[in-house]
Amino acid sequence: DRDTYPTLSRTSVSDAVLSFSMASAIKAIGWQSFAILHINDAWGSSLAQDLMFAANDALSVTATASYSFLNKAEMEAAVRLVFESGARIVVLAAFEAEIATLAGFADAFGMLTPGYAWIVPYDFDINGVAAGTSDQESALAQLSGWFTVSMNPMYDDRGPRFQNALESEPLHHLNHSGLQGLLSKEDITSGNCDFYCGFMYDGVWTAAIALAQVGVGADGSVDKEALLVAIRNVSFEGASGRVQFDTTTGERDSTDVPLILKNLRPAIGKDGEGTLSLEAVWQWQGGKLEREGSEPPVWPGGERAWELPVEVLECADGFVFSASSLQCEACPRGTAKEQNECVRYDASVGVMVPLRWGGPDVPLEPWALRYAASASMAAYHINNRVTSLVPQAQNLLPPNFKLVFDVKDTEALPSVAVKHAVAWSEEGRHAILGTYRSAVTGPLALVASIDATPVIAWGATVSSLSDRDTYPR
């Protein structure tokens, strides 16, 4: 926000850029929706907002849930909300100190099983997180199969070259004012410097280049307005890649900065036994998603594959499981569920049968099941032009004509039949077959006549149903 921070420039990459690249990578992988679980501080809330903006119309954000720092009750409630949303892809914006606790809650809700993916928007110390728990082995098992994402300009050989330079410098060169006596060689060599080291290094170079251009007066003064302009016009190849700024906003040009997706997987080799390693699996750059290395990622549950292992959900009638959204989705009008597909049809009928006589808790009636089976066989013969019972089946219907039907249990009750008729009307069923009892068929026919839906009675025999003034359809 340059109205609020008019003199700020960045060698680091904005979370807005990270969010856009992350959303683009998620879509490129083939996922269509995700949930956001975040700490409700400035960083977490801003990242969640950036992600929702980046998702736009291309992706669906199925849920957002937040919690206060280290508040376990709120953490559990937030994880529960994401679980109940049905989301399978979860972006988790949390601090390292919170990750193990949140993973424990996710495990309790069954969200660390095949079909889930967890993404943390920075590279964190996996083994350090686990070591801070009372059960390190369980924590590592819960985190195995997770992903991290980061905008890492030092992903290639820049990182090792930077670390080598840092370790090879004499210590007295690094102990400048403010650090005197604070740094030891062990501090520098005990771990690798991440890409923020590169951002820091290039930030110092940026300041130096700009100051050299503007010049410092003999009295130590400098033209600050000219310095700001000079900073935003700096351009050089630095430790973190090409350093260049938007001259208006001061934001770093991140065109050449790749988004790296890494996978938490069991470390290989004796030295890594009982730990996790962080291995790159995808790189998003320049509008392209490319695989890194030959080994596919590990997913929660332990399976290795380039595609998210899908645990197909059992969906209600009229809904099918989508491998892209990983949720049950309603079949669009004009289609019907067959196995786990929405199949387009030419005509749709509803069939009513009293499978239970008198209520939902009454045992199924075998004879009623035979009626339902007869309807099913008729639909099969129609769609496949079977001539065993209707010799003219091949000639009675247009080519490629397809009929679908839905069976509902009336429980031999008028109120239940009417409820089904109203629902079918909203779904666009073209006709109704029903039902066995005349006392049920009468009210059904009256309700169906409201929107002119024809009813074909297959069992009702009472003569009053022949009154076409009362039952016009």
Coordinates of N, CA and C in Angstrom, one line a residue, residues 435-443 457 459-468 471:
T435 N -49.2 -44.7 -8.4 CA -48.4 -45.6 -7.6 C -49.3 -46.9 -7.4
Y436 N -49.0 -47.7 -6.4 CA -49.8 -48.9 -6.2 C -51.1 -48.7 -5.5
R437 N -51.2 -47.8 -4.5 CA -52.5 -47.6 -3.8 C -53.3 -46.5 -4.5
S438 N -54.6 -46.7 -4.7 CA -55.4 -45.7 -5.3 C -55.5 -44.4 -4.4
A439 N -55.5 -44.7 -3.0 CA -55.6 -43.6 -2.1 C -54.3 -42.7 -2.1
V440 N -53.2 -43.2 -2.7 CA -52.0 -42.4 -2.8 C -52.0 -41.8 -4.2
T441 N -52.4 -42.5 -5.2 CA -52.3 -42.0 -6.6 C -53.2 -40.8 -6.8
G442 N -54.4 -40.7 -6.1 CA -55.3 -39.6 -6.3 C -54.6 -38.3 -5.9
P443 N -54.1 -38.1 -4.6 CA -53.4 -36.9 -4.2 C -52.2 -36.6 -5.1
A457 N -50.6 -44.3 -13.9 CA -50.8 -45.2 -12.8 C -50.6 -46.6 -13.2
G459 N -50.7 -49.2 -10.8 CA -51.3 -50.1 -9.8 C -52.7 -49.7 -9.3
A460 N -53.0 -48.4 -9.3 CA -54.2 -47.9 -8.8 C -55.4 -48.3 -9.7
T461 N -56.5 -48.8 -9.1 CA -57.6 -49.3 -9.9 C -58.9 -48.7 -9.6
V462 N -59.0 -47.8 -8.6 CA -60.3 -47.3 -8.2 C -60.9 -46.5 -9.4
S463 N -62.2 -46.7 -9.6 CA -62.9 -46.1 -10.8 C -62.9 -44.5 -10.8
S464 N -62.9 -43.9 -9.6 CA -63.0 -42.5 -9.5 C -61.8 -41.8 -10.1
L465 N -60.7 -42.5 -10.3 CA -59.5 -41.9 -10.9 C -59.7 -41.6 -12.4
S466 N -60.8 -42.2 -12.9 CA -61.1 -42.0 -14.4 C -61.8 -40.6 -14.6
D467 N -62.1 -39.9 -13.5 CA -62.8 -38.6 -13.7 C -61.7 -37.6 -14.1
R468 N -61.8 -37.2 -15.4 CA -60.8 -36.3 -16.0 C -61.0 -34.9 -15.6
Y471 N -58.9 -35.4 -12.3 CA -57.5 -35.9 -12.5 C -57.2 -35.7 -14.0

